[in-house]
Structures are given as structure tokens and as C-alpha cells.
PDB file of C-alpha atoms in Angstrom:
ATOM      1  CA  MET A   1     -87.699 -16.011  51.938  1.00 49.00           C
ATOM      2  CA  SER A   2     -85.313 -16.877  55.083  1.00 52.00           C
ATOM      3  CA  GLU A   3     -86.384 -18.556  58.082  1.00 71.00           C
ATOM      4  CA  ASN A   4     -85.062 -16.245  60.609  1.00 81.00           C
ATOM      5  CA  LEU A   5     -86.165 -13.499  58.854  1.00 84.00           C
ATOM      6  CA  THR A   6     -86.651 -10.749  61.955  1.00 88.00           C
ATOM      7  CA  LEU A   7     -88.988  -7.105  61.751  1.00 88.00           C
ATOM      8  CA  ASP A   8     -86.053  -5.936  60.106  1.00 93.00           C
ATOM      9  CA  GLY A   9     -86.405  -8.140  57.318  1.00 93.00           C
ATOM     10  CA  LEU A  10     -89.794  -6.378  56.392  1.00 95.00           C
ATOM     11  CA  ALA A  11     -87.940  -2.744  56.761  1.00 96.00           C
ATOM     12  CA  VAL A  12     -89.254  -2.300  52.833  1.00 97.00           C
ATOM     13  CA  ALA A  13     -92.745  -3.003  53.495  1.00 97.00           C
ATOM     14  CA  LEU A  14     -93.583  -1.072  56.741  1.00 97.00           C
ATOM     15  CA  ARG A  15     -91.407   1.904  55.620  1.00 97.00           C
ATOM     16  CA  ALA A  16     -93.443   2.013  52.480  1.00 97.00           C
ATOM     17  CA  LEU A  17     -96.776   1.390  54.819  1.00 97.00           C
ATOM     18  CA  ARG A  18     -95.251   4.288  56.984  1.00 97.00           C
ATOM     19  CA  LEU A  19     -95.173   6.976  54.276  1.00 97.00           C
ATOM     20  CA  LEU A  20     -98.515   6.040  52.515  1.00 97.00           C
ATOM     21  CA  ALA A  21     -99.878   6.656  56.063  1.00 97.00           C
ATOM     22  CA  VAL A  22     -98.920  10.068  55.766  1.00 97.00           C
ATOM     23  CA  ASP A  23     -99.016  11.153  52.257  1.00 96.00           C
ATOM     24  CA  PHE A  24    -102.676   9.174  51.606  1.00 97.00           C
ATOM     25  CA  SER A  25    -103.953   9.418  55.213  1.00 96.00           C
ATOM     26  CA  HIS A  26    -107.374  11.154  53.396  1.00 97.00           C
ATOM     27  CA  LEU A  27    -107.610   8.139  51.439  1.00 97.00           C
ATOM     28  CA  PRO A  28    -109.919   5.121  52.178  1.00 96.00           C
ATOM     29  CA  ALA A  29    -108.019   2.769  54.817  1.00 96.00           C
ATOM     30  CA  PRO A  30    -107.787  -0.724  53.014  1.00 96.00           C
ATOM     31  CA  ASP A  31    -106.853  -4.090  54.357  1.00 97.00           C
ATOM     32  CA  VAL A  32    -102.842  -4.245  54.752  1.00 97.00           C
ATOM     33  CA  HIS A  33    -100.695  -7.238  54.839  1.00 97.00           C
ATOM     34  CA  ALA A  34     -97.274  -7.490  54.970  1.00 96.00           C
ATOM     35  CA  SER A  35     -95.617 -10.784  54.859  1.00 95.00           C
ATOM     36  CA  PRO A  36     -91.941 -12.472  55.570  1.00 94.00           C
ATOM     37  CA  ILE A  37     -92.399 -14.951  52.806  1.00 94.00           C
ATOM     38  CA  PHE A  38     -92.632 -11.469  50.353  1.00 96.00           C
ATOM     39  CA  PRO A  39     -90.765  -8.934  52.549  1.00 96.00           C
ATOM     40  CA  ASN A  40     -90.679  -6.551  49.908  1.00 97.00           C
ATOM     41  CA  ARG A  41     -94.209  -6.645  49.210  1.00 98.00           C
ATOM     42  CA  LEU A  42     -96.762  -4.350  50.989  1.00 98.00           C
ATOM     43  CA  GLU A  43    -100.938  -5.627  49.969  1.00 98.00           C
ATOM     44  CA  LEU A  44    -103.715  -3.008  50.565  1.00 98.00           C
ATOM     45  CA  SER A  45    -107.090  -4.947  49.885  1.00 97.00           C
ATOM     46  CA  PHE A  46    -110.679  -2.926  49.269  1.00 96.00           C
ATOM     47  CA  HIS A  47    -113.619  -5.618  50.194  1.00 92.00           C
ATOM     48  CA  ARG A  48    -115.949  -2.426  50.219  1.00 86.00           C
ATOM     49  CA  GLY A  49    -116.332  -1.935  46.490  1.00 80.00           C
ATOM     50  CA  LEU A  50    -114.601  -0.976  43.862  1.00 90.00           C
ATOM     51  CA  PRO A  51    -114.404   3.218  43.551  1.00 93.00           C
ATOM     52  CA  ASP A  52    -111.730   2.769  47.179  1.00 95.00           C
ATOM     53  CA  PHE A  53    -109.672   0.999  44.788  1.00 96.00           C
ATOM     54  CA  GLU A  54    -109.988   3.351  42.203  1.00 96.00           C
ATOM     55  CA  VAL A  55    -109.172   6.533  44.583  1.00 96.00           C
ATOM     56  CA  TRP A  56    -105.725   4.519  45.436  1.00 97.00           C
ATOM     57  CA  ARG A  57    -104.898   3.503  41.687  1.00 97.00           C
ATOM     58  CA  GLU A  58    -105.206   7.183  40.677  1.00 97.00           C
ATOM     59  CA  ALA A  59    -103.470   8.728  43.838  1.00 96.00           C
ATOM     60  CA  LEU A  60    -100.413   6.153  42.755  1.00 96.00           C
ATOM     61  CA  ASN A  61    -100.688   7.258  39.284  1.00 96.00           C
ATOM     62  CA  ILE A  62    -100.991   3.256  38.263  1.00 97.00           C
ATOM     63  CA  SER A  63    -102.707   3.404  34.829  1.00 96.00           C
ATOM     64  CA  PRO A  64    -105.683   2.145  34.376  1.00 95.00           C
ATOM     65  CA  ASP A  65    -104.320   0.079  31.687  1.00 95.00           C
ATOM     66  CA  ALA A  66    -102.277  -2.088  34.428  1.00 96.00           C
ATOM     67  CA  VAL A  67    -105.062  -3.071  36.190  1.00 96.00           C
ATOM     68  CA  VAL A  68    -106.295  -6.520  35.659  1.00 95.00           C
ATOM     69  CA  TYR A  69    -109.691  -7.714  35.644  1.00 88.00           C
ATOM     70  CA  ARG A  70    -111.321 -11.039  36.938  1.00 87.00           C
ATOM     71  CA  GLU A  71    -113.778 -12.335  38.406  1.00 80.00           C
ATOM     72  CA  GLN A  72    -114.277 -15.677  41.133  1.00 75.00           C
ATOM     73  CA  GLY A  73    -116.609 -17.728  43.082  1.00 71.00           C
ATOM     74  CA  ASP A  74    -118.704 -18.424  40.184  1.00 75.00           C
ATOM     75  CA  ALA A  75    -118.625 -14.824  38.685  1.00 74.00           C
ATOM     76  CA  ARG A  76    -120.674 -13.511  41.840  1.00 78.00           C
ATOM     77  CA  THR A  77    -117.477 -11.496  42.676  1.00 84.00           C
ATOM     78  CA  ARG A  78    -115.036  -9.170  40.709  1.00 90.00           C
ATOM     79  CA  VAL A  79    -111.592  -8.416  41.274  1.00 90.00           C
ATOM     80  CA  LEU A  80    -109.497  -5.726  40.319  1.00 92.00           C
ATOM     81  CA  LYS A  81    -105.706  -6.349  40.950  1.00 97.00           C
ATOM     82  CA  ALA A  82    -102.760  -4.018  39.629  1.00 97.00           C
ATOM     83  CA  SER A  83     -99.259  -2.980  40.990  1.00 96.00           C
ATOM     84  CA  ALA A  84     -96.579  -0.316  41.426  1.00 96.00           C
ATOM     85  CA  ASP A  85     -93.185   0.208  42.968  1.00 97.00           C
ATOM     86  CA  PHE A  86     -93.565   2.948  45.755  1.00 97.00           C
ATOM     87  CA  ALA A  87     -90.765   3.380  48.124  1.00 96.00           C
ATOM     88  CA  GLY A  88     -88.472   0.774  47.351  1.00 96.00           C
ATOM     89  CA  ALA A  89     -91.927  -2.395  48.024  1.00 97.00           C
ATOM     90  CA  THR A  90     -93.489  -3.593  45.648  1.00 98.00           C
ATOM     91  CA  LEU A  91     -97.608  -2.507  46.210  1.00 97.00           C
ATOM     92  CA  GLU A  92    -100.103  -4.931  45.189  1.00 97.00           C
ATOM     93  CA  LEU A  93    -103.587  -3.558  45.108  1.00 97.00           C
ATOM     94  CA  THR A  94    -107.040  -5.479  44.835  1.00 96.00           C
ATOM     95  CA  GLY A  95    -110.519  -4.510  45.132  1.00 93.00           C
ATOM     96  CA  TYR A  96    -113.416  -7.041  45.224  1.00 92.00           C
ATOM     97  CA  SER A  97    -117.073  -5.821  44.379  1.00 89.00           C
ATOM     98  CA  ASP A  98    -120.128  -7.914  44.025  1.00 82.00           C
ATOM     99  CA  ALA A  99    -121.061  -8.690  40.138  1.00 76.00           C
ATOM    100  CA  TYR A 100    -124.339  -7.865  40.758  1.00 69.00           C
ATOM    101  CA  ILE A 101    -123.970  -4.301  41.929  1.00 58.00           C
ATOM    102  CA  SER A 102    -123.393  -1.445  39.704  1.00 58.00           C
ATOM    103  CA  GLU A 103    -120.379   0.699  40.654  1.00 57.00           C
ATOM    104  CA  PRO A 104    -118.826   3.421  39.013  1.00 59.00           C
ATOM    105  CA  VAL A 105    -115.422   2.784  38.192  1.00 58.00           C
ATOM    106  CA  GLY A 106    -112.577   4.674  36.759  1.00 59.00           C
ATOM    107  CA  GLY A 107    -114.670   7.982  36.758  1.00 52.00           C
ATOM    108  CA  ALA A 108    -117.628   6.459  34.968  1.00 49.00           C
ATOM    109  CA  ALA A 109    -120.867   7.727  36.285  1.00 43.00           C
TER     110      ALA A 109
END
């Protein structure tokens, strides 16, 4: 990280975001985070449930085996994480869901 990083220093992450907006505009909107701390990383978070996470995972051709499952908040919140390279940036997908809500994940009904 450079203390003097300019907006141009985020060009890789922002370029990836621009391409995602063009190529995947039909997908659910994520929360988006880019940071000068990790200038080549773009984080996409899904707080409305895991189906939005799954739609993006499939669209980006991330293998289900690459998804990491964990729980937080005394097992009250399910968290799925996956990452992929896209347009030179590292995309990090994170999906959150209440643990007590039964949702179809990965095409299961």
C-alpha cells in the first residue's frame, strides 16, 4: 500500500467493476468495495441471502468446491466466500444469510 495512492492506483479494481457492470448488468446488485489498502481487489458482498451469491458465483464460473463456508455471530449467520481473477483484479464474493432461514443454495430446491 502506498500512502500517496491516487484514484488511478485503483484502476485495476475499477476497470473490473466497469466490465462487471457491462457484462453482468442483469444480475442482482451487490455491495461493492474497493480500497487503497488492496488496490487490485474488488469485493462484492450479498446481504440479502445466498441465492444472489450463487447467481454471481455461477456467472463467474467459480467452482462450488472453491466456496468456503463458515458461521459467525454464535452460528446465527451463514457466510459463503469465494474468489476469482477477473480483468486483472481479484474478485472476492461474500454472501451472508441468517442461519435459521432455509434457502436453496447451488441449485438445490
